[in-house]
PDB file of C-alpha atoms in Angstrom:
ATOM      1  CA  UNK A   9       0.000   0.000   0.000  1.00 43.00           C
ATOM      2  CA  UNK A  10       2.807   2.485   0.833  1.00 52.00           C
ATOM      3  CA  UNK A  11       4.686   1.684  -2.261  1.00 46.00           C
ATOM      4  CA  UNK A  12       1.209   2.573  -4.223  1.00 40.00           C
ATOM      5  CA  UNK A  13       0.978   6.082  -2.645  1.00 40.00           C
ATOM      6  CA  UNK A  14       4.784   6.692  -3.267  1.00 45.00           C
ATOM      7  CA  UNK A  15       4.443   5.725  -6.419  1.00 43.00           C
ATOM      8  CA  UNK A  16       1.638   8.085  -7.349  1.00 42.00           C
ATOM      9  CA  UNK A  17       3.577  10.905  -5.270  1.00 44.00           C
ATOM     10  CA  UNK A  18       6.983  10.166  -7.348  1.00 43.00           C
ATOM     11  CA  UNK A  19       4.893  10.532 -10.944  1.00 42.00           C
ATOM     12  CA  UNK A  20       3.859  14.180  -9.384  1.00 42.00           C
ATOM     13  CA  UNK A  21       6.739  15.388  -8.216  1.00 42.00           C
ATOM     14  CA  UNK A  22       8.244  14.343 -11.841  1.00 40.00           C
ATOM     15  CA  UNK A  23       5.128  16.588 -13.458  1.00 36.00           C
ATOM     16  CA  UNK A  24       5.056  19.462 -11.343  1.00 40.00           C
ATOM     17  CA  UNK A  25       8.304  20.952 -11.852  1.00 40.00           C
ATOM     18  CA  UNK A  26       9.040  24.793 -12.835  1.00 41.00           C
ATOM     19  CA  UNK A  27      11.584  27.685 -13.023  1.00 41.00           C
ATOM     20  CA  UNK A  28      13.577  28.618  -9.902  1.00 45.00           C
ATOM     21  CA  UNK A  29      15.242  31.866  -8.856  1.00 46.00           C
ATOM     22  CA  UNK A  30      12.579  33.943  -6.651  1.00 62.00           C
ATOM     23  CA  UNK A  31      13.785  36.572  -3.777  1.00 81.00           C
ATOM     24  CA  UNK A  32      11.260  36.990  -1.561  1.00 92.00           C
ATOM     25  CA  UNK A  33      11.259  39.272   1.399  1.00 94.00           C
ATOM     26  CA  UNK A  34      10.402  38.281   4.988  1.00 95.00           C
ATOM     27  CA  UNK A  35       6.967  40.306   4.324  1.00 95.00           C
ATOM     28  CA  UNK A  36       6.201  39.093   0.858  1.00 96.00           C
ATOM     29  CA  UNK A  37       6.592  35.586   2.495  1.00 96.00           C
ATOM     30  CA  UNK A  38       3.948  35.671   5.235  1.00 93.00           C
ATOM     31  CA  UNK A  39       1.811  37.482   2.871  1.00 96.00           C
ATOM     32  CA  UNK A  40       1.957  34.040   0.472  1.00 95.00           C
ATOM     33  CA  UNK A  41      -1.422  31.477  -0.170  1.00 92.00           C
ATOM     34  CA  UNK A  42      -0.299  28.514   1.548  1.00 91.00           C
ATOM     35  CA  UNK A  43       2.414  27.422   4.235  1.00 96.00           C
ATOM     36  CA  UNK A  44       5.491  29.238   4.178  1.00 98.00           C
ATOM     37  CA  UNK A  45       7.962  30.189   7.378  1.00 98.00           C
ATOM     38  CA  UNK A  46      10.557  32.787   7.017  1.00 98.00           C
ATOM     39  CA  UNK A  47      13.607  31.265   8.419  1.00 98.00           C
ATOM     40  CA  UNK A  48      17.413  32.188   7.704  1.00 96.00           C
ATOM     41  CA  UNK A  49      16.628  34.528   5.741  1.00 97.00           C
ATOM     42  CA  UNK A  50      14.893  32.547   3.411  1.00 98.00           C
ATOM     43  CA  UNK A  51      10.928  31.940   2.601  1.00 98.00           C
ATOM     44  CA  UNK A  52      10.463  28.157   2.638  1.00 98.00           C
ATOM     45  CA  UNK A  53       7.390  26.563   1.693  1.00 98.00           C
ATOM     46  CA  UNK A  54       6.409  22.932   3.236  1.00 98.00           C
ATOM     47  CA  UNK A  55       3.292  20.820   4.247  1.00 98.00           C
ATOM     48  CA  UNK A  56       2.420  20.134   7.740  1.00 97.00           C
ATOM     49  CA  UNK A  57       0.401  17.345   8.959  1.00 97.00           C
ATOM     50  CA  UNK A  58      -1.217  17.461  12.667  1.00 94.00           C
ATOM     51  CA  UNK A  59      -1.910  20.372  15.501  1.00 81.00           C
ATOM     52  CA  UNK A  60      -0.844  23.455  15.681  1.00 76.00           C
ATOM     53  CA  UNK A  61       0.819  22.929  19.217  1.00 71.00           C
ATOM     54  CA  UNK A  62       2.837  19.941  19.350  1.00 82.00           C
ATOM     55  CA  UNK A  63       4.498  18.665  21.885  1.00 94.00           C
ATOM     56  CA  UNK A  64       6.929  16.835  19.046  1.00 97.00           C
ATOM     57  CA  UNK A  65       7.107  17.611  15.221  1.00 98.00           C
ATOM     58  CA  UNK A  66       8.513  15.804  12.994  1.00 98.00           C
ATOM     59  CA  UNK A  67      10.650  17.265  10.410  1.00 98.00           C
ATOM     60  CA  UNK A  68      11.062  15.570   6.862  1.00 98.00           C
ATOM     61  CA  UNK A  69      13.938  17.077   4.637  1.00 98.00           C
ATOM     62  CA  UNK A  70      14.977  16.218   1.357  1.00 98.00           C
ATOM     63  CA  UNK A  71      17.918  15.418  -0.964  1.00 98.00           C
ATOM     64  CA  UNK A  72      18.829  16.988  -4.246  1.00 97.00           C
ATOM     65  CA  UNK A  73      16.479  16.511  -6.775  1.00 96.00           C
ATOM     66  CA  UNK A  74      16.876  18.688 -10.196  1.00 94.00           C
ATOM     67  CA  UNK A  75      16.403  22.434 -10.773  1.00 89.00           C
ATOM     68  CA  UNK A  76      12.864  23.891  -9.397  1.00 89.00           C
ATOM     69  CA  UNK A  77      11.596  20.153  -8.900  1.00 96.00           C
ATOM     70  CA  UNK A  78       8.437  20.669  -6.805  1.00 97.00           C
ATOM     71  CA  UNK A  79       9.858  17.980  -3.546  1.00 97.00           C
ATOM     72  CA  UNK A  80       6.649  18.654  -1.538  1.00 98.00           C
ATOM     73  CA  UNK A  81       4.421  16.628  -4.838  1.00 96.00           C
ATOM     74  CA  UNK A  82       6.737  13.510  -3.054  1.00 94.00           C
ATOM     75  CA  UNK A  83       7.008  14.669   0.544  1.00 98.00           C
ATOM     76  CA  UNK A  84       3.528  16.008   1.400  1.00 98.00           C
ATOM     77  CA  UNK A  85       2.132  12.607   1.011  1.00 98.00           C
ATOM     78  CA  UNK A  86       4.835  10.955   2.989  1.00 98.00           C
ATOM     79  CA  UNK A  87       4.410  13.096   5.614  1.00 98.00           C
ATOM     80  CA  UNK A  88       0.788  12.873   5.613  1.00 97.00           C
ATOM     81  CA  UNK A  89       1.530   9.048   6.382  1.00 97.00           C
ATOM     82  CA  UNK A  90       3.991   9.437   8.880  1.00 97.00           C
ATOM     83  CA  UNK A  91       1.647  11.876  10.690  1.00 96.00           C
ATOM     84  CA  UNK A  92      -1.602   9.187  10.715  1.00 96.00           C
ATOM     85  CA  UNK A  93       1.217   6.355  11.597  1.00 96.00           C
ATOM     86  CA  UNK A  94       3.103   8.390  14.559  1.00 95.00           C
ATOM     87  CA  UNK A  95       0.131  10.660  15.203  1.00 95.00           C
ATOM     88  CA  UNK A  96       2.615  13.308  15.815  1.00 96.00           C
ATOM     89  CA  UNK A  97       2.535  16.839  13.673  1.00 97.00           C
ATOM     90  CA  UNK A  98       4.602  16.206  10.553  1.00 98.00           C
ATOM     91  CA  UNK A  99       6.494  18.253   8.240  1.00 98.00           C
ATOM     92  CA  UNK A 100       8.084  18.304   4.718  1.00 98.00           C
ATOM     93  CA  UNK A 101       9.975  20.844   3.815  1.00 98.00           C
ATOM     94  CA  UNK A 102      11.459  21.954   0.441  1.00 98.00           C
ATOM     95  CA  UNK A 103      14.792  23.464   0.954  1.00 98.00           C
ATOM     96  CA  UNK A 104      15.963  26.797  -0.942  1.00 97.00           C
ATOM     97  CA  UNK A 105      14.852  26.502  -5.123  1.00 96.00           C
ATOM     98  CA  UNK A 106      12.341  23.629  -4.996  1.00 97.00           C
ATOM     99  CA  UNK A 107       8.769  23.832  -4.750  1.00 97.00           C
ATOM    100  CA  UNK A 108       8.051  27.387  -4.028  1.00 96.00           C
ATOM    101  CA  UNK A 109      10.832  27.763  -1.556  1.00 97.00           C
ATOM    102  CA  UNK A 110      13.376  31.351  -2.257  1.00 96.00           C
ATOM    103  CA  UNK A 111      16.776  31.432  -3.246  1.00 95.00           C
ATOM    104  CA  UNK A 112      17.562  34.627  -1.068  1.00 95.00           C
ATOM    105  CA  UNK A 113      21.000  33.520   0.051  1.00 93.00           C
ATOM    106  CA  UNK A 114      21.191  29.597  -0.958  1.00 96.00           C
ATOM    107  CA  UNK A 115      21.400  28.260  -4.105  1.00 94.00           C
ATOM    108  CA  UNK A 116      19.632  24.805  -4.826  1.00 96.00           C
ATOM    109  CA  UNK A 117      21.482  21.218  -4.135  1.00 97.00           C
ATOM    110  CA  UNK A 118      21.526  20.754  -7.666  1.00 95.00           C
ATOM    111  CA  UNK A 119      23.328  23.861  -8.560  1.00 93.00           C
ATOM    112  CA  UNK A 120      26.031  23.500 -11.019  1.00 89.00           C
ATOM    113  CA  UNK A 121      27.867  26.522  -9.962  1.00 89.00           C
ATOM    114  CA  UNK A 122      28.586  25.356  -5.987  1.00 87.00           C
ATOM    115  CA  UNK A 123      29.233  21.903  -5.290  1.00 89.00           C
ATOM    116  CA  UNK A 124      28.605  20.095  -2.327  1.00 95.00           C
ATOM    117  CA  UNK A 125      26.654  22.580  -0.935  1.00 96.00           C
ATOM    118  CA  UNK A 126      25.086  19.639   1.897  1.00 97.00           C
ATOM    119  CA  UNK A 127      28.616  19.614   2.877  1.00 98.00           C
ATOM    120  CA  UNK A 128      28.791  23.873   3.556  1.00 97.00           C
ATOM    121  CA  UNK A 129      28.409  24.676   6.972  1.00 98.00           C
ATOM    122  CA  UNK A 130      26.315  28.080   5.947  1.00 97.00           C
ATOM    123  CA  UNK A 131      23.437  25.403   4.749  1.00 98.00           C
ATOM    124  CA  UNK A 132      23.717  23.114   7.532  1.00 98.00           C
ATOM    125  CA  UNK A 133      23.533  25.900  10.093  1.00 98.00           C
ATOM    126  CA  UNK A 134      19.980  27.427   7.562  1.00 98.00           C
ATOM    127  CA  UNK A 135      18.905  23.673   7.998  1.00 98.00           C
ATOM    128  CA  UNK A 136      19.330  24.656  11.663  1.00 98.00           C
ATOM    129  CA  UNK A 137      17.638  27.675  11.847  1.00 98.00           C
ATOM    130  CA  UNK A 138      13.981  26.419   9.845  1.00 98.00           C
ATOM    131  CA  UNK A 139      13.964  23.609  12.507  1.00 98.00           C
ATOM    132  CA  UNK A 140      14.244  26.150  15.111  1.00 98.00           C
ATOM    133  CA  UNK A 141      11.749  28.243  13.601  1.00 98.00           C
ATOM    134  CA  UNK A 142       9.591  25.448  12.924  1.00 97.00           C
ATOM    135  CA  UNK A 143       9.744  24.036  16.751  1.00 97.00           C
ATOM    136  CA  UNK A 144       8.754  27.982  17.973  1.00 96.00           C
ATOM    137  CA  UNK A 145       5.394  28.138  15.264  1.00 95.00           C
ATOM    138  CA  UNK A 146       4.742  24.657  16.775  1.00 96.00           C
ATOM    139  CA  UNK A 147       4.906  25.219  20.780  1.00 95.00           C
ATOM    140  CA  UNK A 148       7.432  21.880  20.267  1.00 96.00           C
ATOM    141  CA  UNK A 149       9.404  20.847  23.080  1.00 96.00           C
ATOM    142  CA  UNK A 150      11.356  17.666  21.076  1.00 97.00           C
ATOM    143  CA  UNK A 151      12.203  17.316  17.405  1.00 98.00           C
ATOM    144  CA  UNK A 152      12.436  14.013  15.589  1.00 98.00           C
ATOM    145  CA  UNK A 153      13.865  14.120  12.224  1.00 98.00           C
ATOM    146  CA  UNK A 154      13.868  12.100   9.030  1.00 99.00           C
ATOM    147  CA  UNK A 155      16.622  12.807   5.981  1.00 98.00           C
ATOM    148  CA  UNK A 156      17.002  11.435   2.634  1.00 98.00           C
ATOM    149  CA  UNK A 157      20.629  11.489   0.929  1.00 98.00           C
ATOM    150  CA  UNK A 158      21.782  15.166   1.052  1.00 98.00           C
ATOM    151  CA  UNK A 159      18.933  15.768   3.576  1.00 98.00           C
ATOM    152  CA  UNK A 160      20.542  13.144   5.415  1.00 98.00           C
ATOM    153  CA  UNK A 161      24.061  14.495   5.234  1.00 98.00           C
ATOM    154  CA  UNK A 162      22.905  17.553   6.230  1.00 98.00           C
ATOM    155  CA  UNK A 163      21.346  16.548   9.203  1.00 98.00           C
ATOM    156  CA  UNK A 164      24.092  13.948  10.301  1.00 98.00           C
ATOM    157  CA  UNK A 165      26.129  17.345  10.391  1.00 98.00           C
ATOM    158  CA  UNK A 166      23.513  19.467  12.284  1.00 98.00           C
ATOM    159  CA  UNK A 167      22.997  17.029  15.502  1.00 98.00           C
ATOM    160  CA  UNK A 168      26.992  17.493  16.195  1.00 98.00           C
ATOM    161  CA  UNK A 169      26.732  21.441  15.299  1.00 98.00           C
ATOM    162  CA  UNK A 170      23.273  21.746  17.619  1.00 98.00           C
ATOM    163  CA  UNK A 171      23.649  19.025  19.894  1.00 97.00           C
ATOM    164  CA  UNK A 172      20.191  19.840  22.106  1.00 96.00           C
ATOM    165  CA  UNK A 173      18.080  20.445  18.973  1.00 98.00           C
ATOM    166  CA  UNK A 174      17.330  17.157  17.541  1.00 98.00           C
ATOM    167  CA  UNK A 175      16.267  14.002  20.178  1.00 98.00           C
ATOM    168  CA  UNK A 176      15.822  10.968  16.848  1.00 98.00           C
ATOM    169  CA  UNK A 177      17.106  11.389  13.630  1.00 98.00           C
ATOM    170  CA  UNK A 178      16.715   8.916  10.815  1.00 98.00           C
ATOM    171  CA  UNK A 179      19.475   8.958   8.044  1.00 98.00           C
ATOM    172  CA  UNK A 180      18.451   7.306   4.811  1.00 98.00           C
ATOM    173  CA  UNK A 181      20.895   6.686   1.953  1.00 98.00           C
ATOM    174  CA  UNK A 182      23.303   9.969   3.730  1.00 98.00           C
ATOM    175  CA  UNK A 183      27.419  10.764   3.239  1.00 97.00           C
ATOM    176  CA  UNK A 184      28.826  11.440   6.639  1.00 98.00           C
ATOM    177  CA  UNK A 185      32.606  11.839   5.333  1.00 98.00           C
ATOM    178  CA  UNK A 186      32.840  14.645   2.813  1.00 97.00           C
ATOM    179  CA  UNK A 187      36.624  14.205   2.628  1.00 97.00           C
ATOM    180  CA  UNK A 188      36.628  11.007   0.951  1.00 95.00           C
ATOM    181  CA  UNK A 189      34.512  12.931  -1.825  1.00 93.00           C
ATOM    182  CA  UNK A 190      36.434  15.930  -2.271  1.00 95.00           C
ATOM    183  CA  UNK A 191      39.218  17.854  -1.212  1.00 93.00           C
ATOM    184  CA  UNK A 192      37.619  21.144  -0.574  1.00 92.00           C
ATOM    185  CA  UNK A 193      39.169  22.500   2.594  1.00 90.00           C
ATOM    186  CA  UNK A 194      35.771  24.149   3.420  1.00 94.00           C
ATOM    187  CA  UNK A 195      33.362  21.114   3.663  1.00 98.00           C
ATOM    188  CA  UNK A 196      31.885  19.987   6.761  1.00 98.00           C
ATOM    189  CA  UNK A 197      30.249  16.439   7.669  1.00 98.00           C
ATOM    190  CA  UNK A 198      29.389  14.529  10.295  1.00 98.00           C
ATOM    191  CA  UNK A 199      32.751  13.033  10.865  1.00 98.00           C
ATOM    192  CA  UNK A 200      34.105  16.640  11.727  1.00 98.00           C
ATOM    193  CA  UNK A 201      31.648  16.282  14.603  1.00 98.00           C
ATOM    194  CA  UNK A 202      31.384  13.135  15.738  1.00 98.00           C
ATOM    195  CA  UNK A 203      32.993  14.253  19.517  1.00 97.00           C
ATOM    196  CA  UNK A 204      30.023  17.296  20.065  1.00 98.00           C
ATOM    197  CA  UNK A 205      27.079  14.797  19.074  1.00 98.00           C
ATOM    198  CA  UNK A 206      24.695  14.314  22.160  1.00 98.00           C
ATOM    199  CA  UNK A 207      24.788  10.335  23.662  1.00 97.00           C
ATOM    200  CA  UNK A 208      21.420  10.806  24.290  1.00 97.00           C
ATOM    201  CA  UNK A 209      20.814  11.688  20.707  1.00 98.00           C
ATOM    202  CA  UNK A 210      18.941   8.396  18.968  1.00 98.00           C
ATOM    203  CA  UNK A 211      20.258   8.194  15.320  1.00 98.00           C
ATOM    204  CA  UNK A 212      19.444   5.686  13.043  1.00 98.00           C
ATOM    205  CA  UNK A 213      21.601   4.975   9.811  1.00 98.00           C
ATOM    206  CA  UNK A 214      19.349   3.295   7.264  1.00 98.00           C
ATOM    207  CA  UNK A 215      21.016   1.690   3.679  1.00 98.00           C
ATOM    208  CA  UNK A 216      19.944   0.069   0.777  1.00 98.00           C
ATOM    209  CA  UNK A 217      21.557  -3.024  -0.705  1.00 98.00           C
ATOM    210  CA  UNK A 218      20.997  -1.875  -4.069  1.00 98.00           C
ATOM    211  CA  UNK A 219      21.783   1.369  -3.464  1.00 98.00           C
ATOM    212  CA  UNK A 220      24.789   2.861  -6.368  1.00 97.00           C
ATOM    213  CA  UNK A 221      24.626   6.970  -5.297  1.00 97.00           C
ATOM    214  CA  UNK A 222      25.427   5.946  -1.368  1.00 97.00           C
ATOM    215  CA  UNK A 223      26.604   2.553  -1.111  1.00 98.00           C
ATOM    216  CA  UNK A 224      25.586   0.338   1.513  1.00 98.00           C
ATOM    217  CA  UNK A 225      29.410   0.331   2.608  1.00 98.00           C
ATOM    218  CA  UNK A 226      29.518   3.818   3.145  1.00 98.00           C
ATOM    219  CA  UNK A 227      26.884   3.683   5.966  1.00 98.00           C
ATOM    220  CA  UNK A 228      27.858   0.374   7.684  1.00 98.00           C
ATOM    221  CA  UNK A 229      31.376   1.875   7.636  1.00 98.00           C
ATOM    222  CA  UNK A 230      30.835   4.839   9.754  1.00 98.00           C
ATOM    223  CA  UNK A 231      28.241   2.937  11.480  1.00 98.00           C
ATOM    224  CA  UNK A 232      30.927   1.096  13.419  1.00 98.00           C
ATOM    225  CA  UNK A 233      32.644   4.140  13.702  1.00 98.00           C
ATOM    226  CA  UNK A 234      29.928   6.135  14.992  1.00 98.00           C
ATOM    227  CA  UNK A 235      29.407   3.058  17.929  1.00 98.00           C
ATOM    228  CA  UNK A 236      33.386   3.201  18.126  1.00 97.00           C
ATOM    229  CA  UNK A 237      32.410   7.053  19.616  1.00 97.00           C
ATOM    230  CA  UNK A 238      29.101   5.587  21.950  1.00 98.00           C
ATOM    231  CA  UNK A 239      26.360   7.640  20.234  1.00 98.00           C
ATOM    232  CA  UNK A 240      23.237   5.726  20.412  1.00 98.00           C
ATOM    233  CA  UNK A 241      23.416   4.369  16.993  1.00 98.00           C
ATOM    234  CA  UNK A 242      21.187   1.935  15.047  1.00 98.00           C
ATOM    235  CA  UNK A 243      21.827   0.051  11.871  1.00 98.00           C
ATOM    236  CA  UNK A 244      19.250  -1.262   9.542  1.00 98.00           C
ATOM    237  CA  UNK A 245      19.209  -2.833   5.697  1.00 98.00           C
ATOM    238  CA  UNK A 246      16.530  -2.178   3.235  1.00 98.00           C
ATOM    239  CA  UNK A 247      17.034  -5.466   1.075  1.00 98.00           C
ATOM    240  CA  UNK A 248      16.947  -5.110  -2.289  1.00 98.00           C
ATOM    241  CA  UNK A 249      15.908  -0.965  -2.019  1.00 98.00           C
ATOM    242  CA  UNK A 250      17.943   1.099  -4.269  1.00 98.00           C
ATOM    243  CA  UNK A 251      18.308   5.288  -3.517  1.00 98.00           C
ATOM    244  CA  UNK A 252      15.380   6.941  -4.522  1.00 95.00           C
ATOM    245  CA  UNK A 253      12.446   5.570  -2.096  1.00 92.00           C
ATOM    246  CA  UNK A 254      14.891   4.362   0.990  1.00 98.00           C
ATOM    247  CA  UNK A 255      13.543   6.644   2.887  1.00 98.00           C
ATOM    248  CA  UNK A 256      10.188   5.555   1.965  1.00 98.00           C
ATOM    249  CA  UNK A 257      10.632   2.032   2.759  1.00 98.00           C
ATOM    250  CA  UNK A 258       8.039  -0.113   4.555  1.00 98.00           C
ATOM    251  CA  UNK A 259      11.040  -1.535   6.115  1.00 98.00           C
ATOM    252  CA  UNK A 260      12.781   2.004   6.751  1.00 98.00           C
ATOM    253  CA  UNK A 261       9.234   3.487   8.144  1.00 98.00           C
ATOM    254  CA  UNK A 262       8.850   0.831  10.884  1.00 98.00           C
ATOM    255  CA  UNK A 263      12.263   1.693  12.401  1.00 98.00           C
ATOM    256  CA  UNK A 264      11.474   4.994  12.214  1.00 98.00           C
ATOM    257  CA  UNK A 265       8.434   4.598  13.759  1.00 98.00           C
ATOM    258  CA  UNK A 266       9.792   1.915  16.908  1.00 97.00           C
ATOM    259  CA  UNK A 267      12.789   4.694  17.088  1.00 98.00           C
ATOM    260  CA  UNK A 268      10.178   7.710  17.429  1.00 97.00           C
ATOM    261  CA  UNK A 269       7.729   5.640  20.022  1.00 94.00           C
ATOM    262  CA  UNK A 270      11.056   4.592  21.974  1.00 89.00           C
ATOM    263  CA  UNK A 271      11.200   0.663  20.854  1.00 61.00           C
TER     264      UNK A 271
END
């Protein structure tokens, strides 16, 4: 059943993409039709699921997709599931240049002028800043959060930058060493901050055997070394699941969901 509704959400989000490039003021933002939250400096649209005072939200962030790709046509649904599984307020966001999200500051993951720009400490640190603006329009006291490949990365990298702000965090199909990609001198991962990363921080590494953009060794790798460090780590295999609906998983979800209800 959830691979019929992900389906049908994929064949949208394929349809319904357009031109990106908007600058949109903090004013013009919360004058928008819709949901949009003005957060580092940047007008982000995204689709909520639940109350408006939540004791925990759940944040959903994506990876790259192309140019102006409309992420919430795949997201909203999936967060509308995770919110009538978890009963918990749920929330997809689309990052800077997808959906109808600005580019004030930050250019899109896809952009071919900056690379690696999950790995820049400027986007993890936005990434930061809409979760904390999210958890203040919410009343939230605790934050789970789920990534998907550079959504993922990026959030590996936030839990060790903002130790307090994220309690379970579910990594699907993520790169937590940047510096066996590139030599940049400017990247960040999670690796660079492995030691600052809260024990009591529940983080679950999820993988796909089939998976050729992040290969299964890649996470079981710095699995053992994130166990090596004590963080309250989890592994778990998607058999047979290749990149693009990890996150998605029936296998994936019901980790999530036993890692979110304490299981």
């Amino acid at each position: 059943m959830l691979k019929k509704i992900f389906t049908s959400s994929f064949l949208l989000l394929v349809l319904s993409t357009f031109v990106y490039g908007s600058t949109v003021t903090k004013e013009q933002c919360e004058a928008k039709n819709g949901s949009f939250i003005y957060a580092g400096n940047e007008c982000i649209e995204y689709k909520a699921y639940g109350s408006e005072d939540s004791e925990t939200i759940t944040v959903i962030v994506h990876g790259t997709w192309d140019l102006g790709t409309n992420t919430l046509g795949r997201y909203g649904p999936f967060a509308e599931t995770m919110n009538m599984i978890t009963d918990l307020t749920t929330i997809a966001v689309a990052l800077p240049g997808y959906s109808d999200s600005s580019t004030n500051n930050l250019k899109p993951l896809a952009s071919k002028e900056v690379k690696n720009l999950a790995a820049k400490k400027e986007y993890v640190e936005f990434l930061g800043s809409l979760i904390e603006a999210l958890k203040k329009k919410y009343n939230a006291q605790n934050v789970n959060f789920i990534g998907h490949s550079a959504g993922a990365m990026m959030g590996a990298t936030l839990i060790g930058l903002k130790p307090d702000l994220i309690q379970n965090i579910a990594l699907a199909g993520g790169r937590y060493d940047i510096h066996k990609e590139s030599d940049e001198k400017d990247l960040i991962s999670m690796i660079d901050v492995l030691d600052n990363i809260s024990k009591d921080t529940k983080i679950l590494f999820i993988y796909g055997t089939e998976d050729k953009i992040s290969k299964p060794e890649v996470t079981t790798s710095f699995y053992e070394i994130a166990k090596e460090k004590g963080l309250n780590a989890k592994l778990v295999k998607v058999q047979g699941s290749a990149h693009i609906d990890l996150d998605m998983t029936d296998t994936a979800t019901e980790a999530t969901v036993e890692m979110f209800e304490g299981e």
